[in-house]
JSON list of C-alpha atoms in Angstrom, two decimals:
[
{"chain": "A", "resi": 1, "resn": "UNK", "atom": "CA", "xyz": [-0.04, -0.13, 0.05]},
{"chain": "A", "resi": 2, "resn": "UNK", "atom": "CA", "xyz": [1.59, 3.32, -0.93]},
{"chain": "A", "resi": 3, "resn": "UNK", "atom": "CA", "xyz": [2.23, 6.15, 1.50]},
{"chain": "A", "resi": 4, "resn": "UNK", "atom": "CA", "xyz": [-0.01, 8.87, 1.42]},
{"chain": "A", "resi": 5, "resn": "UNK", "atom": "CA", "xyz": [2.55, 11.24, 2.66]},
{"chain": "A", "resi": 6, "resn": "UNK", "atom": "CA", "xyz": [5.71, 11.04, 0.56]},
{"chain": "A", "resi": 7, "resn": "UNK", "atom": "CA", "xyz": [9.13, 11.86, 1.97]},
{"chain": "A", "resi": 8, "resn": "UNK", "atom": "CA", "xyz": [10.69, 15.28, 0.56]},
{"chain": "A", "resi": 9, "resn": "UNK", "atom": "CA", "xyz": [13.96, 13.36, 0.02]},
{"chain": "A", "resi": 10, "resn": "UNK", "atom": "CA", "xyz": [12.36, 10.89, -2.50]},
{"chain": "A", "resi": 11, "resn": "UNK", "atom": "CA", "xyz": [14.26, 10.91, -5.91]},
{"chain": "A", "resi": 12, "resn": "UNK", "atom": "CA", "xyz": [17.01, 13.35, -4.79]},
{"chain": "A", "resi": 13, "resn": "UNK", "atom": "CA", "xyz": [19.69, 10.46, -4.88]},
{"chain": "A", "resi": 14, "resn": "UNK", "atom": "CA", "xyz": [19.89, 10.51, -8.73]},
{"chain": "A", "resi": 15, "resn": "UNK", "atom": "CA", "xyz": [20.45, 14.23, -8.72]},
{"chain": "A", "resi": 16, "resn": "UNK", "atom": "CA", "xyz": [23.18, 14.07, -6.11]},
{"chain": "A", "resi": 17, "resn": "UNK", "atom": "CA", "xyz": [24.90, 11.26, -7.96]},
{"chain": "A", "resi": 18, "resn": "UNK", "atom": "CA", "xyz": [24.83, 13.32, -11.17]},
{"chain": "A", "resi": 19, "resn": "UNK", "atom": "CA", "xyz": [26.04, 16.51, -9.50]},
{"chain": "A", "resi": 20, "resn": "UNK", "atom": "CA", "xyz": [28.76, 14.75, -7.69]},
{"chain": "A", "resi": 21, "resn": "UNK", "atom": "CA", "xyz": [29.75, 12.65, -10.48]},
{"chain": "A", "resi": 22, "resn": "UNK", "atom": "CA", "xyz": [30.18, 15.64, -12.77]},
{"chain": "A", "resi": 23, "resn": "UNK", "atom": "CA", "xyz": [32.06, 17.69, -10.13]},
{"chain": "A", "resi": 24, "resn": "UNK", "atom": "CA", "xyz": [34.50, 14.71, -9.60]},
{"chain": "A", "resi": 25, "resn": "UNK", "atom": "CA", "xyz": [34.82, 13.58, -13.13]},
{"chain": "A", "resi": 26, "resn": "UNK", "atom": "CA", "xyz": [35.46, 16.74, -15.00]},
{"chain": "A", "resi": 27, "resn": "UNK", "atom": "CA", "xyz": [38.77, 17.55, -12.85]},
{"chain": "A", "resi": 28, "resn": "UNK", "atom": "CA", "xyz": [39.78, 13.81, -13.27]},
{"chain": "A", "resi": 29, "resn": "UNK", "atom": "CA", "xyz": [39.59, 14.01, -17.08]},
{"chain": "A", "resi": 30, "resn": "UNK", "atom": "CA", "xyz": [41.36, 17.37, -17.04]},
{"chain": "A", "resi": 31, "resn": "UNK", "atom": "CA", "xyz": [44.09, 15.93, -14.94]},
{"chain": "A", "resi": 32, "resn": "UNK", "atom": "CA", "xyz": [44.46, 12.84, -17.30]},
{"chain": "A", "resi": 33, "resn": "UNK", "atom": "CA", "xyz": [44.60, 15.18, -20.31]},
{"chain": "A", "resi": 34, "resn": "UNK", "atom": "CA", "xyz": [47.37, 17.30, -18.80]},
{"chain": "A", "resi": 35, "resn": "UNK", "atom": "CA", "xyz": [49.28, 14.39, -17.64]},
{"chain": "A", "resi": 36, "resn": "UNK", "atom": "CA", "xyz": [49.28, 12.89, -21.11]},
{"chain": "A", "resi": 37, "resn": "UNK", "atom": "CA", "xyz": [50.27, 16.10, -22.74]},
{"chain": "A", "resi": 38, "resn": "UNK", "atom": "CA", "xyz": [53.19, 16.49, -20.39]},
{"chain": "A", "resi": 39, "resn": "UNK", "atom": "CA", "xyz": [54.35, 12.90, -20.77]},
{"chain": "A", "resi": 40, "resn": "UNK", "atom": "CA", "xyz": [54.13, 13.19, -24.55]},
{"chain": "A", "resi": 41, "resn": "UNK", "atom": "CA", "xyz": [56.17, 16.27, -24.51]},
{"chain": "A", "resi": 42, "resn": "UNK", "atom": "CA", "xyz": [58.64, 14.57, -22.16]},
{"chain": "A", "resi": 43, "resn": "UNK", "atom": "CA", "xyz": [58.98, 11.67, -24.57]},
{"chain": "A", "resi": 44, "resn": "UNK", "atom": "CA", "xyz": [59.39, 13.86, -27.61]},
{"chain": "A", "resi": 45, "resn": "UNK", "atom": "CA", "xyz": [62.11, 16.08, -25.84]},
{"chain": "A", "resi": 46, "resn": "UNK", "atom": "CA", "xyz": [64.06, 13.09, -24.76]},
{"chain": "A", "resi": 47, "resn": "UNK", "atom": "CA", "xyz": [64.00, 11.30, -28.12]},
{"chain": "A", "resi": 48, "resn": "UNK", "atom": "CA", "xyz": [64.88, 14.50, -29.88]},
{"chain": "A", "resi": 49, "resn": "UNK", "atom": "CA", "xyz": [67.91, 15.07, -27.58]},
{"chain": "A", "resi": 50, "resn": "UNK", "atom": "CA", "xyz": [69.15, 11.55, -28.04]},
{"chain": "A", "resi": 51, "resn": "UNK", "atom": "CA", "xyz": [68.76, 11.50, -31.82]},
{"chain": "A", "resi": 52, "resn": "UNK", "atom": "CA", "xyz": [70.30, 14.94, -32.27]},
{"chain": "A", "resi": 53, "resn": "UNK", "atom": "CA", "xyz": [73.38, 14.03, -30.28]},
{"chain": "A", "resi": 54, "resn": "UNK", "atom": "CA", "xyz": [73.78, 10.66, -32.17]},
{"chain": "A", "resi": 55, "resn": "UNK", "atom": "CA", "xyz": [73.33, 12.31, -35.58]},
{"chain": "A", "resi": 56, "resn": "UNK", "atom": "CA", "xyz": [75.96, 14.83, -34.81]},
{"chain": "A", "resi": 57, "resn": "UNK", "atom": "CA", "xyz": [78.45, 12.42, -33.21]},
{"chain": "A", "resi": 58, "resn": "UNK", "atom": "CA", "xyz": [78.18, 9.76, -35.95]},
{"chain": "A", "resi": 59, "resn": "UNK", "atom": "CA", "xyz": [78.36, 12.18, -38.96]},
{"chain": "A", "resi": 60, "resn": "UNK", "atom": "CA", "xyz": [81.29, 12.47, -41.22]},
{"chain": "A", "resi": 61, "resn": "UNK", "atom": "CA", "xyz": [81.44, 16.30, -41.24]},
{"chain": "A", "resi": 62, "resn": "UNK", "atom": "CA", "xyz": [80.12, 18.88, -38.88]},
{"chain": "A", "resi": 63, "resn": "UNK", "atom": "CA", "xyz": [77.85, 20.43, -41.49]},
{"chain": "A", "resi": 64, "resn": "UNK", "atom": "CA", "xyz": [76.43, 16.96, -42.48]},
{"chain": "A", "resi": 65, "resn": "UNK", "atom": "CA", "xyz": [75.83, 16.21, -38.75]},
{"chain": "A", "resi": 66, "resn": "UNK", "atom": "CA", "xyz": [73.95, 19.40, -38.21]},
{"chain": "A", "resi": 67, "resn": "UNK", "atom": "CA", "xyz": [71.66, 18.89, -41.23]},
{"chain": "A", "resi": 68, "resn": "UNK", "atom": "CA", "xyz": [71.11, 15.29, -39.93]},
{"chain": "A", "resi": 69, "resn": "UNK", "atom": "CA", "xyz": [70.44, 16.67, -36.43]},
{"chain": "A", "resi": 70, "resn": "UNK", "atom": "CA", "xyz": [67.81, 19.23, -37.78]},
{"chain": "A", "resi": 71, "resn": "UNK", "atom": "CA", "xyz": [65.92, 16.35, -39.62]},
{"chain": "A", "resi": 72, "resn": "UNK", "atom": "CA", "xyz": [66.27, 14.08, -36.53]},
{"chain": "A", "resi": 73, "resn": "UNK", "atom": "CA", "xyz": [64.78, 16.71, -34.16]},
{"chain": "A", "resi": 74, "resn": "UNK", "atom": "CA", "xyz": [61.92, 17.38, -36.58]},
{"chain": "A", "resi": 75, "resn": "UNK", "atom": "CA", "xyz": [60.88, 13.73, -36.88]},
{"chain": "A", "resi": 76, "resn": "UNK", "atom": "CA", "xyz": [61.32, 13.04, -33.08]},
{"chain": "A", "resi": 77, "resn": "UNK", "atom": "CA", "xyz": [59.19, 15.87, -32.18]},
{"chain": "A", "resi": 78, "resn": "UNK", "atom": "CA", "xyz": [56.51, 15.02, -34.91]},
{"chain": "A", "resi": 79, "resn": "UNK", "atom": "CA", "xyz": [56.27, 11.40, -33.67]},
{"chain": "A", "resi": 80, "resn": "UNK", "atom": "CA", "xyz": [54.77, 12.88, -30.50]},
{"chain": "A", "resi": 81, "resn": "UNK", "atom": "CA", "xyz": [52.81, 15.62, -32.17]},
{"chain": "A", "resi": 82, "resn": "UNK", "atom": "CA", "xyz": [54.88, 18.37, -30.85]},
{"chain": "A", "resi": 83, "resn": "UNK", "atom": "CA", "xyz": [55.17, 21.51, -33.03]},
{"chain": "A", "resi": 84, "resn": "UNK", "atom": "CA", "xyz": [58.75, 22.10, -33.76]},
{"chain": "A", "resi": 85, "resn": "UNK", "atom": "CA", "xyz": [58.27, 25.86, -33.27]},
{"chain": "A", "resi": 86, "resn": "UNK", "atom": "CA", "xyz": [57.35, 25.00, -29.67]},
{"chain": "A", "resi": 87, "resn": "UNK", "atom": "CA", "xyz": [60.78, 23.48, -29.16]},
{"chain": "A", "resi": 88, "resn": "UNK", "atom": "CA", "xyz": [64.26, 24.84, -28.83]},
{"chain": "A", "resi": 89, "resn": "UNK", "atom": "CA", "xyz": [67.44, 22.69, -29.62]},
{"chain": "A", "resi": 90, "resn": "UNK", "atom": "CA", "xyz": [70.79, 23.81, -28.14]},
{"chain": "A", "resi": 91, "resn": "UNK", "atom": "CA", "xyz": [73.90, 21.98, -29.15]},
{"chain": "A", "resi": 92, "resn": "UNK", "atom": "CA", "xyz": [77.31, 22.42, -27.27]},
{"chain": "A", "resi": 93, "resn": "UNK", "atom": "CA", "xyz": [80.48, 20.67, -28.46]},
{"chain": "A", "resi": 94, "resn": "UNK", "atom": "CA", "xyz": [83.54, 20.22, -26.39]},
{"chain": "A", "resi": 95, "resn": "UNK", "atom": "CA", "xyz": [86.57, 20.73, -26.90]},
{"chain": "A", "resi": 96, "resn": "UNK", "atom": "CA", "xyz": [85.85, 22.69, -30.01]},
{"chain": "A", "resi": 97, "resn": "UNK", "atom": "CA", "xyz": [82.33, 24.61, -30.08]},
{"chain": "A", "resi": 98, "resn": "UNK", "atom": "CA", "xyz": [82.94, 25.36, -33.86]},
{"chain": "A", "resi": 99, "resn": "UNK", "atom": "CA", "xyz": [83.47, 21.68, -34.85]},
{"chain": "A", "resi": 100, "resn": "UNK", "atom": "CA", "xyz": [81.54, 18.78, -33.31]},
{"chain": "A", "resi": 101, "resn": "UNK", "atom": "CA", "xyz": [83.30, 16.07, -35.01]},
{"chain": "A", "resi": 102, "resn": "UNK", "atom": "CA", "xyz": [86.53, 16.26, -32.87]},
{"chain": "A", "resi": 103, "resn": "UNK", "atom": "CA", "xyz": [87.90, 12.83, -31.98]},
{"chain": "A", "resi": 104, "resn": "UNK", "atom": "CA", "xyz": [87.15, 12.02, -28.29]},
{"chain": "A", "resi": 105, "resn": "UNK", "atom": "CA", "xyz": [85.02, 15.16, -28.09]},
{"chain": "A", "resi": 106, "resn": "UNK", "atom": "CA", "xyz": [81.48, 15.37, -26.59]},
{"chain": "A", "resi": 107, "resn": "UNK", "atom": "CA", "xyz": [78.22, 16.47, -28.02]},
{"chain": "A", "resi": 108, "resn": "UNK", "atom": "CA", "xyz": [75.82, 17.99, -25.32]},
{"chain": "A", "resi": 109, "resn": "UNK", "atom": "CA", "xyz": [72.32, 18.46, -26.56]},
{"chain": "A", "resi": 110, "resn": "UNK", "atom": "CA", "xyz": [69.45, 20.17, -24.70]},
{"chain": "A", "resi": 111, "resn": "UNK", "atom": "CA", "xyz": [65.89, 20.24, -26.00]},
{"chain": "A", "resi": 112, "resn": "UNK", "atom": "CA", "xyz": [63.30, 22.51, -24.31]},
{"chain": "A", "resi": 113, "resn": "UNK", "atom": "CA", "xyz": [59.73, 22.12, -25.10]},
{"chain": "A", "resi": 114, "resn": "UNK", "atom": "CA", "xyz": [56.81, 24.28, -23.96]},
{"chain": "A", "resi": 115, "resn": "UNK", "atom": "CA", "xyz": [53.58, 22.48, -23.44]},
{"chain": "A", "resi": 116, "resn": "UNK", "atom": "CA", "xyz": [50.41, 24.37, -23.39]},
{"chain": "A", "resi": 117, "resn": "UNK", "atom": "CA", "xyz": [47.82, 23.02, -20.81]},
{"chain": "A", "resi": 118, "resn": "UNK", "atom": "CA", "xyz": [44.88, 21.29, -22.58]},
{"chain": "A", "resi": 119, "resn": "UNK", "atom": "CA", "xyz": [41.71, 23.50, -23.27]},
{"chain": "A", "resi": 120, "resn": "UNK", "atom": "CA", "xyz": [43.35, 26.80, -23.00]},
{"chain": "A", "resi": 121, "resn": "UNK", "atom": "CA", "xyz": [42.36, 29.38, -25.47]},
{"chain": "A", "resi": 122, "resn": "UNK", "atom": "CA", "xyz": [45.00, 29.59, -28.47]},
{"chain": "A", "resi": 123, "resn": "UNK", "atom": "CA", "xyz": [45.08, 33.20, -27.79]},
{"chain": "A", "resi": 124, "resn": "UNK", "atom": "CA", "xyz": [47.33, 32.67, -24.66]},
{"chain": "A", "resi": 125, "resn": "UNK", "atom": "CA", "xyz": [49.94, 31.00, -26.69]},
{"chain": "A", "resi": 126, "resn": "UNK", "atom": "CA", "xyz": [53.08, 29.07, -25.48]},
{"chain": "A", "resi": 127, "resn": "UNK", "atom": "CA", "xyz": [54.45, 32.13, -23.51]},
{"chain": "A", "resi": 128, "resn": "UNK", "atom": "CA", "xyz": [51.45, 32.33, -21.30]},
{"chain": "A", "resi": 129, "resn": "UNK", "atom": "CA", "xyz": [51.47, 31.30, -17.72]},
{"chain": "A", "resi": 130, "resn": "UNK", "atom": "CA", "xyz": [49.63, 28.17, -18.78]},
{"chain": "A", "resi": 131, "resn": "UNK", "atom": "CA", "xyz": [52.60, 26.70, -20.58]},
{"chain": "A", "resi": 132, "resn": "UNK", "atom": "CA", "xyz": [54.76, 24.29, -18.86]},
{"chain": "A", "resi": 133, "resn": "UNK", "atom": "CA", "xyz": [58.61, 23.91, -19.89]},
{"chain": "A", "resi": 134, "resn": "UNK", "atom": "CA", "xyz": [59.88, 20.47, -20.35]},
{"chain": "A", "resi": 135, "resn": "UNK", "atom": "CA", "xyz": [63.78, 19.97, -20.90]},
{"chain": "A", "resi": 136, "resn": "UNK", "atom": "CA", "xyz": [65.66, 16.89, -21.82]},
{"chain": "A", "resi": 137, "resn": "UNK", "atom": "CA", "xyz": [69.53, 16.50, -22.33]},
{"chain": "A", "resi": 138, "resn": "UNK", "atom": "CA", "xyz": [71.79, 14.00, -23.94]},
{"chain": "A", "resi": 139, "resn": "UNK", "atom": "CA", "xyz": [75.52, 13.81, -24.10]},
{"chain": "A", "resi": 140, "resn": "UNK", "atom": "CA", "xyz": [77.10, 11.59, -26.80]},
{"chain": "A", "resi": 141, "resn": "UNK", "atom": "CA", "xyz": [80.84, 10.80, -27.11]},
{"chain": "A", "resi": 142, "resn": "UNK", "atom": "CA", "xyz": [82.52, 11.28, -30.49]},
{"chain": "A", "resi": 143, "resn": "UNK", "atom": "CA", "xyz": [84.50, 8.16, -31.50]},
{"chain": "A", "resi": 144, "resn": "UNK", "atom": "CA", "xyz": [88.31, 8.52, -31.01]},
{"chain": "A", "resi": 145, "resn": "UNK", "atom": "CA", "xyz": [88.71, 7.31, -34.45]},
{"chain": "A", "resi": 146, "resn": "UNK", "atom": "CA", "xyz": [86.56, 10.11, -35.92]},
{"chain": "A", "resi": 147, "resn": "UNK", "atom": "CA", "xyz": [88.30, 12.15, -38.56]},
{"chain": "A", "resi": 148, "resn": "UNK", "atom": "CA", "xyz": [86.87, 15.65, -39.47]},
{"chain": "A", "resi": 149, "resn": "UNK", "atom": "CA", "xyz": [87.06, 16.42, -43.13]}
]
């Protein structure tokens, strides 16, 4: 037999579940998107740094190595859908900064990638406070048998 005086709380559980579900789910989804963007940029920076250092250290000439390094950086960043304009590649060579193909020298590469937080308006750009810098470094030793031509 149905109650003649229904409780004022009848049916409110569905509304509470929907409201709390949305309030908890939206930040969780945003957190996952942000972590995915940062992880992808981290992998892109690390891969680009490693490939640029290897390309230069294994090249026959410094000019050839730098051309191969530019191509390697572009490919490594594109693999993770990172815009090359959002990345900066810095190459340092020891002992001769002008010639990276010095026997027993080292090639030190740093790649910096600016990651924009997901769902931010494009007008803010990568220089905005919502951009997070990611940096990777790789050091590659040039063979002692390398001969610069």
